[in-house]
Amino acid sequence: RLIREAISRGAHAHPIVSPTSWKSGPSRHYDAMVVGAGFAGAVMAERLAADGGRKVLLVDRRPHVGGNAYDELDDAGVLIHRYGPHIFHTNSQEIFDYLSRFTRWRPYEHRVLAAVDDLLVPMPINRTTLNLLYGLDLATEEDAAAFLAAQAEPVSVVRTSEDVVISAVGRELYEKFFQGYTRKQWGLDPSELDKAVTSRVPTRTSKDDRYFTDRFQAMPLEGYTRMFERMLDHPNIDILLGVDYCEARDAYPHDHLVFTGPIDEYFGYRYGKLPYRSLRFRHVSLDVDRYQPVAVVNYPSPDVPHTRITEYKHLTGQQVPGTSITYEFPAAEGDPYYPIPRPENQQLFKRYEALAMAQTDVTFVGRLATYRYYNMDQVVGQALATYRRMTKTPAIRTVP
Ligand code: FAD
């Protein structure tokens, strides 16, 4: 029953033809069940199957592979990211080489503009941002650094996200770019959030307007979903889509479990729920060739409810008539997207982590199982390292 249900629910979205053979029926025994077909689960499944020679059942409750990186053609034929824009970037040669086995790449450097004071200006703040916003002509890095230093306010102990920004660029730029955006994104004022949140966004005195400065910046040429399909196309991997772990757990006996879902859910929310911030996406197709000058425009103003608009054709380079955009609205309820970085939440996670460490036949990996915001490359790195560690333990040692 599970299999038929999975195939009928999963097939309409992105059929996985070759890996789902089901030759031996539902009582088949697996070396490992992997829960979650995002980056964490897909890398673990691929390594266990292709390198370890293990029989793997990959289960996801969504009707598709790819996790949050899933992309699909919308009704207008435009390749969109259902769960918000995903831009690949990494400094790791190993991670880039590993993924390159499953995809070719389209070189892409991400650029973001922010709608501030009726202007579209580069984000992160750079020298061009300052010149446009204040009608200046700061010619050198030293000029920009001196301007920012004059704006910055001394903060004796940098503790919160507000402290980080105000001590670097002063209150005016903080209010224009960070305060409204952060309040919308997190439902909290930056003064209530750990300094790590805004530390992620640099301020530049150069005119470099790239969002990321990593060595490798590229998009999978045929999209993320196609890359996942290739990664999972292995005779040792069966895939069950549209089925929750709790339904699959007893129906498919397995020696080892790799769990990439929420760690608090795995333990039945024994100590309470780990708090997450969620998002609501509004996908819109438009009858124009281009909607905005870059892939992402941020809206820090408290006067509009969305935080950003993404236009996918910039990311993918797809040549089709019309365009598709996505509005992002932060939300308290919904899918778990961003762990809320507050010390008490980390303490709660540590209690779940202690339970996880006592499980010898379960491996926890990925952003939901480790309650950390990770970029895609970091999750791939975490999964590759986890697999390497597993092959050193007798329970799941690589098959000769
Ligand atoms: P996920 O992709 O979330 O996969 C987990 C999977 O497990 C899901 O498919 C879920 O359905 C499944 N699952 C959970 N519980 C169960 C269960 N009980 N039973 C069955 N299945 C279950 N990173 C970047 O590098 N660049 C970006 O530009 C970028 N943009 C992002 C934008 C947004 C809006 C968000 C939210 C994240 C972004 N990220 C980005 C981060 C990226 O999404 C993550 O690094 C990546 O998705 C993590 O992969 P994962 O496998 O750990 O988790």
Coordinates of C-alpha atoms and ligand atoms in Angstrom, one line a residue:
R1 CA 0.0 0.0 0.0
L2 CA 2.7 2.4 0.9
I3 CA 4.5 1.8 -2.3
R4 CA 1.5 2.4 -4.5
E5 CA 0.6 5.5 -2.5
A6 CA 4.1 6.8 -2.8
I7 CA 4.3 6.3 -6.5
S8 CA 1.0 7.9 -7.3
R9 CA 1.7 10.8 -5.0
G10 CA 5.3 11.3 -6.1
A11 CA 5.0 10.6 -9.8
H12 CA 3.2 13.8 -10.8
A13 CA 5.9 16.1 -9.5
H14 CA 9.2 14.7 -10.7
P15 CA 9.1 11.0 -11.5
I16 CA 12.1 9.1 -10.3
V17 CA 12.0 6.3 -12.7
S18 CA 15.1 4.2 -12.5
P19 CA 15.9 4.0 -8.8
T20 CA 12.3 2.9 -7.8
S21 CA 12.2 -0.6 -8.9
W22 CA 10.5 -2.4 -5.9
K23 CA 11.5 -5.8 -7.2
S24 CA 11.3 -7.6 -3.9
G25 CA 8.2 -6.0 -2.6
P26 CA 7.6 -4.2 0.7
S27 CA 9.1 -6.8 3.0
R28 CA 12.6 -6.2 1.5
H29 CA 15.2 -5.6 4.1
Y30 CA 17.5 -2.6 3.8
D31 CA 21.0 -2.0 5.2
A32 CA 20.0 1.7 5.8
M33 CA 16.9 3.8 5.8
V34 CA 17.6 7.4 5.1
V35 CA 14.9 9.9 6.1
G36 CA 14.9 13.1 4.0
A37 CA 15.8 13.5 0.4
G38 CA 17.5 17.0 0.7
F39 CA 21.2 17.5 0.4
A40 CA 22.0 15.7 3.7
G41 CA 19.9 12.6 2.9
A42 CA 20.8 12.4 -0.8
V43 CA 24.5 12.6 -0.1
M44 CA 24.3 10.0 2.6
A45 CA 22.2 7.7 0.4
E46 CA 24.5 8.1 -2.6
R47 CA 27.7 7.4 -0.5
L48 CA 26.2 4.4 1.3
A49 CA 24.9 2.9 -2.0
A50 CA 27.7 3.8 -4.4
D51 CA 30.7 3.7 -2.2
G52 CA 29.6 1.4 0.6
G53 CA 27.6 -1.1 -1.5
R54 CA 24.7 -0.8 0.9
K55 CA 21.0 -1.3 0.0
V56 CA 19.3 2.0 0.9
L57 CA 15.7 3.1 1.2
L58 CA 15.4 6.9 1.0
V59 CA 12.1 8.2 2.4
D60 CA 10.7 11.7 2.2
R61 CA 7.3 13.0 3.2
R62 CA 7.3 15.5 0.4
P63 CA 6.3 14.3 -3.0
H64 CA 9.7 15.1 -4.5
V65 CA 13.5 14.8 -3.9
G66 CA 15.8 17.8 -3.4
G67 CA 14.5 19.0 0.0
N68 CA 14.4 22.8 0.1
A69 CA 16.6 23.1 -3.0
Y70 CA 13.8 21.5 -5.1
D71 CA 13.2 23.3 -8.4
E72 CA 10.5 22.7 -11.0
L73 CA 9.0 24.2 -14.2
D74 CA 6.0 26.3 -13.3
D75 CA 2.8 26.6 -15.5
A76 CA 4.6 29.2 -17.6
G77 CA 7.5 26.9 -18.2
V78 CA 9.9 28.9 -16.0
L79 CA 12.3 27.0 -13.7
I80 CA 11.5 28.2 -10.2
H81 CA 12.6 27.2 -6.7
R82 CA 9.5 26.2 -4.8
Y83 CA 11.1 26.9 -1.4
G84 CA 12.8 30.2 -2.2
P85 CA 16.0 31.0 -4.1
H86 CA 19.0 28.7 -3.7
I87 CA 22.3 30.0 -4.9
F88 CA 25.3 27.6 -4.7
H89 CA 28.6 28.9 -3.5
T90 CA 31.5 27.2 -1.7
N91 CA 35.2 27.6 -1.0
S92 CA 35.7 23.8 -0.9
Q93 CA 37.2 22.1 -3.9
E94 CA 36.2 18.7 -2.5
I95 CA 32.5 19.7 -2.2
F96 CA 32.5 21.3 -5.7
D97 CA 34.2 18.2 -7.2
Y98 CA 31.8 15.8 -5.5
L99 CA 28.7 17.6 -6.8
S100 CA 30.2 18.0 -10.2
R101 CA 29.9 14.2 -10.7
F102 CA 26.1 14.8 -10.9
T103 CA 25.8 18.1 -12.7
R104 CA 27.4 20.5 -15.1
W105 CA 27.4 24.1 -13.9
R106 CA 26.4 27.6 -15.1
P107 CA 28.8 30.2 -13.8
Y108 CA 26.7 32.7 -11.8
E109 CA 27.7 35.4 -9.4
H110 CA 24.9 36.5 -7.2
R111 CA 24.0 40.2 -6.8
V112 CA 21.4 41.7 -4.6
L113 CA 19.9 45.2 -4.6
A114 CA 18.0 46.8 -1.7
A115 CA 15.0 49.1 -2.2
V116 CA 15.9 52.1 0.1
D117 CA 14.7 55.7 -0.1
D118 CA 13.1 55.1 -3.6
L119 CA 16.5 53.8 -4.9
L120 CA 17.8 50.4 -5.7
V121 CA 21.3 50.2 -4.1
P122 CA 23.8 47.4 -3.8
M123 CA 23.5 45.0 -0.8
P124 CA 25.8 44.3 1.2
I125 CA 26.5 48.0 1.6
N126 CA 29.5 49.0 -0.5
R127 CA 31.0 52.3 -1.7
T128 CA 28.4 52.5 -4.5
T129 CA 25.7 52.2 -1.9
L130 CA 27.0 55.1 0.1
N131 CA 27.6 57.3 -3.0
L132 CA 24.1 56.7 -4.3
L133 CA 22.3 57.1 -1.0
Y134 CA 24.1 60.2 0.2
G135 CA 24.9 61.8 -3.2
L136 CA 28.7 61.4 -2.5
D137 CA 31.7 60.8 -4.6
L138 CA 33.8 58.6 -2.3
A139 CA 36.6 57.7 -4.7
T140 CA 38.7 55.3 -2.6
E141 CA 38.4 52.6 0.0
E142 CA 40.0 54.9 2.5
D143 CA 37.3 57.6 1.8
A144 CA 34.5 55.0 2.3
A145 CA 36.2 53.7 5.5
A146 CA 36.5 57.2 6.9
F147 CA 32.8 57.9 6.1
L148 CA 31.7 54.8 7.8
A149 CA 33.9 55.4 10.8
A150 CA 32.3 58.8 11.2
Q151 CA 28.8 57.2 11.2
A152 CA 29.7 54.3 13.5
E153 CA 28.8 54.5 17.2
P154 CA 31.0 53.0 19.8
V155 CA 29.5 49.9 21.6
S156 CA 31.4 48.7 24.6
V157 CA 30.4 45.0 24.4
V158 CA 29.1 43.7 21.1
R159 CA 26.4 41.3 22.1
T160 CA 23.4 41.6 19.8
S161 CA 22.7 42.0 16.1
E162 CA 21.9 45.6 16.7
D163 CA 25.3 46.2 18.4
V164 CA 27.2 44.6 15.5
V165 CA 25.6 46.9 12.9
I166 CA 25.6 50.1 14.9
S167 CA 29.3 49.7 15.8
A168 CA 30.2 49.2 12.2
V169 CA 28.0 51.6 10.2
G170 CA 26.0 53.7 12.7
R171 CA 22.3 54.1 13.4
E172 CA 21.1 55.6 10.2
L173 CA 22.3 52.8 7.9
Y174 CA 21.2 50.3 10.6
E175 CA 17.6 51.6 10.5
K176 CA 17.6 51.9 6.6
F177 CA 19.0 48.4 5.9
F178 CA 18.8 46.2 8.9
Q179 CA 16.2 47.1 11.5
G180 CA 13.0 46.7 9.5
Y181 CA 14.3 43.7 7.5
T182 CA 15.4 41.9 10.7
R183 CA 12.1 42.6 12.5
K184 CA 10.2 41.2 9.5
Q185 CA 12.5 38.2 9.0
W186 CA 12.7 37.1 12.6
G187 CA 9.7 38.7 14.2
L188 CA 12.2 40.1 16.7
D189 CA 14.1 43.4 17.0
P190 CA 17.9 43.0 16.2
S191 CA 18.5 44.0 19.8
E192 CA 16.9 40.7 20.8
L193 CA 18.9 38.6 18.4
D194 CA 22.4 36.9 18.7
K195 CA 25.2 38.9 17.1
A196 CA 25.7 36.0 14.6
V197 CA 22.6 36.9 12.6
T198 CA 23.8 40.3 11.2
S199 CA 27.5 39.3 11.4
R200 CA 26.8 37.2 8.3
V201 CA 26.3 40.4 6.2
P202 CA 29.6 42.3 5.6
T203 CA 30.0 46.0 4.9
R204 CA 32.5 46.8 2.1
T205 CA 34.5 49.9 1.3
S206 CA 35.2 48.6 -2.2
K207 CA 32.8 48.6 -5.1
D208 CA 32.6 44.8 -5.1
D209 CA 28.8 44.2 -5.5
R210 CA 28.9 40.4 -5.4
Y211 CA 26.8 38.9 -2.6
F212 CA 29.2 36.1 -2.1
T213 CA 33.0 36.0 -2.5
D214 CA 33.5 32.3 -2.5
R215 CA 35.9 30.6 -4.9
F216 CA 33.2 28.5 -6.6
Q217 CA 29.9 30.3 -7.5
A218 CA 27.6 28.5 -9.9
M219 CA 24.1 27.1 -10.5
P220 CA 23.5 23.5 -11.6
L221 CA 23.1 23.8 -15.4
E222 CA 19.8 21.8 -15.5
G223 CA 18.6 22.7 -12.1
Y224 CA 18.9 21.1 -8.6
T225 CA 16.2 18.5 -9.0
R226 CA 18.0 17.0 -12.1
M227 CA 21.2 16.9 -10.0
F228 CA 19.5 15.0 -7.2
E229 CA 17.9 12.6 -9.7
R230 CA 21.4 11.8 -11.1
M231 CA 22.8 11.4 -7.6
L232 CA 20.1 9.0 -6.6
D233 CA 20.0 7.0 -9.8
H234 CA 21.7 3.9 -8.4
P235 CA 20.5 0.3 -8.3
N236 CA 21.1 0.1 -4.6
I237 CA 18.8 3.0 -3.9
D238 CA 15.0 2.8 -3.6
I239 CA 13.0 5.9 -3.0
L240 CA 9.7 6.3 -1.2
L241 CA 8.1 9.8 -1.7
G242 CA 5.1 11.3 0.0
V243 CA 5.6 9.0 3.0
D244 CA 6.5 10.1 6.6
Y245 CA 9.2 8.2 8.5
C246 CA 6.7 7.1 11.1
E247 CA 4.7 5.3 8.4
A248 CA 7.8 3.7 6.8
R249 CA 9.7 2.8 10.0
D250 CA 8.1 -0.5 10.7
A251 CA 7.1 -1.4 7.1
Y252 CA 10.7 -1.5 5.9
P253 CA 13.1 -3.3 8.3
H254 CA 16.6 -1.7 8.3
D255 CA 19.8 -2.1 10.2
H256 CA 20.7 1.5 10.4
L257 CA 18.8 4.8 10.3
V258 CA 20.1 8.1 8.9
F259 CA 17.7 10.8 10.1
T260 CA 17.8 14.3 8.5
G261 CA 14.4 15.5 9.7
P262 CA 13.8 17.7 12.8
I263 CA 15.6 16.2 15.9
D264 CA 12.8 17.3 18.3
E265 CA 10.2 15.5 16.2
Y266 CA 12.3 12.3 16.2
F267 CA 12.2 12.3 20.0
G268 CA 8.5 13.1 20.1
Y269 CA 9.0 16.7 21.3
R270 CA 9.9 15.3 24.7
Y271 CA 11.4 18.5 25.9
G272 CA 9.2 20.8 23.9
K273 CA 9.5 22.2 20.3
L274 CA 12.6 23.8 19.0
P275 CA 11.6 27.2 17.6
Y276 CA 11.9 28.0 13.9
R277 CA 11.1 30.9 11.7
S278 CA 9.1 30.0 8.6
L279 CA 8.3 31.6 5.3
R280 CA 5.4 31.9 3.0
F281 CA 6.1 32.1 -0.7
R282 CA 3.9 33.7 -3.4
H283 CA 5.0 32.6 -6.9
V284 CA 3.8 34.9 -9.7
S285 CA 4.2 34.6 -13.5
L286 CA 4.4 37.8 -15.5
D287 CA 4.0 38.6 -19.1
V288 CA 7.2 40.6 -19.4
D289 CA 10.7 39.5 -20.3
R290 CA 12.4 40.9 -17.1
Y291 CA 10.9 42.3 -13.9
Q292 CA 13.9 43.5 -12.0
P293 CA 17.6 44.2 -12.8
V294 CA 19.1 41.4 -10.6
A295 CA 17.9 38.1 -9.2
V296 CA 17.0 39.3 -5.7
V297 CA 15.8 42.7 -4.5
N298 CA 15.5 43.2 -0.7
Y299 CA 12.7 45.3 0.9
P300 CA 13.9 46.4 4.3
S301 CA 11.0 48.9 4.7
P302 CA 8.5 48.1 7.4
D303 CA 5.8 49.5 5.0
V304 CA 5.7 46.4 2.8
P305 CA 5.1 42.9 4.2
H306 CA 7.6 41.0 2.0
T307 CA 11.3 40.8 2.7
R308 CA 12.5 40.1 -0.9
I309 CA 11.5 39.4 -4.5
T310 CA 13.4 36.8 -6.5
E311 CA 13.4 36.6 -10.3
Y312 CA 14.6 33.2 -11.4
K313 CA 15.7 33.8 -15.0
H314 CA 18.7 35.7 -13.6
L315 CA 19.8 32.7 -11.7
T316 CA 19.2 30.0 -14.3
G317 CA 19.9 31.9 -17.5
Q318 CA 16.8 30.3 -18.9
Q319 CA 15.6 31.8 -22.2
V320 CA 11.8 31.6 -22.3
P321 CA 9.0 34.2 -22.9
G322 CA 7.7 35.7 -19.7
T323 CA 9.2 35.6 -16.3
S324 CA 8.4 34.3 -12.8
I325 CA 9.0 35.9 -9.5
T326 CA 8.6 34.9 -5.9
Y327 CA 7.6 37.2 -2.9
E328 CA 8.8 36.0 0.5
F329 CA 6.8 36.6 3.6
P330 CA 8.3 35.6 6.9
A331 CA 5.9 33.7 9.2
A332 CA 5.8 32.3 12.7
E333 CA 4.0 29.1 11.6
G334 CA 4.8 26.7 8.7
D335 CA 7.7 24.5 7.5
P336 CA 10.8 24.8 9.7
Y337 CA 13.3 27.0 7.8
Y338 CA 15.5 29.1 10.1
P339 CA 16.4 28.0 13.7
I340 CA 15.9 31.0 15.9
P341 CA 19.4 31.9 17.2
R342 CA 18.8 32.6 20.9
P343 CA 20.9 31.0 23.7
E344 CA 17.9 29.3 25.3
N345 CA 17.1 27.5 22.0
Q346 CA 20.6 26.2 21.8
Q347 CA 20.3 24.9 25.3
L348 CA 17.1 23.0 24.4
F349 CA 18.9 21.6 21.3
K350 CA 21.8 20.4 23.5
R351 CA 19.3 18.3 25.5
Y352 CA 18.0 16.6 22.3
E353 CA 21.6 16.2 21.1
A354 CA 22.4 14.3 24.3
L355 CA 19.6 11.9 23.5
A356 CA 20.9 11.6 19.9
M357 CA 24.4 10.7 21.0
A358 CA 23.1 7.8 23.0
Q359 CA 21.5 6.2 19.9
T360 CA 24.0 3.8 18.3
D361 CA 22.0 2.7 15.3
V362 CA 20.8 6.2 14.3
T363 CA 22.9 8.9 12.6
F364 CA 21.7 12.4 12.7
V365 CA 22.8 14.7 9.9
G366 CA 21.6 17.9 8.1
R367 CA 20.2 21.3 9.2
L368 CA 17.0 20.0 10.9
A369 CA 18.7 17.2 12.8
T370 CA 21.5 19.5 14.0
Y371 CA 19.3 22.6 14.5
R372 CA 21.8 24.9 12.6
Y373 CA 21.4 27.2 9.7
Y374 CA 23.7 25.6 7.1
N375 CA 24.3 26.6 3.5
M376 CA 24.0 23.8 1.0
D377 CA 27.7 23.3 0.7
Q378 CA 28.1 23.0 4.4
V379 CA 25.4 20.3 4.6
V380 CA 27.2 18.4 1.8
G381 CA 30.4 18.7 3.7
Q382 CA 28.8 17.6 6.9
A383 CA 27.2 14.5 5.2
L384 CA 30.5 13.6 3.5
A385 CA 32.3 13.8 6.8
T386 CA 29.6 11.8 8.6
Y387 CA 29.8 9.1 6.0
R388 CA 33.6 8.9 6.4
R389 CA 33.1 8.5 10.1
M390 CA 30.5 5.8 9.7
T391 CA 32.7 3.7 7.5
K392 CA 35.2 3.6 10.4
T393 CA 32.6 2.0 12.8
P394 CA 32.1 -1.7 12.6
A395 CA 28.2 -1.5 12.4
I396 CA 28.2 -0.1 9.0
R397 CA 31.7 -0.6 7.6
T398 CA 32.1 -0.4 3.9
V399 CA 31.4 -3.6 2.1
P400 CA 34.6 -4.9 0.5
Ligands
FAD1 P1 16.2 19.9 3.7 O1 16.6 20.4 2.4 O2 15.2 20.6 4.5 O3 15.8 18.4 3.6 C1 15.2 17.7 4.7 C2 14.1 16.8 4.1 O4 13.7 15.8 5.1 C3 12.9 17.5 3.6 O5 12.6 17.2 2.2 C4 11.7 17.0 4.5 O6 10.5 16.8 3.8 C5 12.3 15.6 4.9 N1 11.7 15.2 6.2 C6 11.8 15.8 7.4 N2 11.2 15.0 8.3 C7 10.8 13.9 7.7 C8 10.0 12.8 8.2 N3 9.7 12.6 9.5 N4 9.7 11.8 7.3 C9 10.0 12.0 6.0 N5 10.7 13.0 5.5 C10 11.1 14.0 6.4 N6 21.7 27.5 1.1 C11 22.7 27.9 0.2 O7 23.8 27.4 0.1 N7 22.4 29.0 -0.7 C12 21.2 29.6 -0.7 O8 21.0 30.5 -1.5 C13 20.2 29.2 0.2 N8 19.0 29.8 0.2 C14 18.1 29.4 1.1 C15 16.8 30.0 1.1 C16 15.8 29.6 2.0 C17 14.5 30.3 2.0 C18 16.1 28.6 3.0 C19 15.1 28.2 4.0 C20 17.3 28.0 3.0 C21 18.3 28.3 2.1 N9 19.6 27.7 2.0 C22 20.5 28.1 1.1 C23 19.9 26.6 2.9 C24 19.5 25.2 2.3 O9 18.1 25.2 2.0 C25 20.0 24.1 3.2 O10 21.4 24.1 3.4 C26 19.6 22.7 2.7 O11 18.3 22.6 2.2 C27 19.8 21.7 3.8 O12 19.6 20.4 3.4 P2 19.0 19.3 4.4 O13 19.0 18.0 3.6 O14 19.7 19.4 5.7 O15 17.5 19.8 4.7

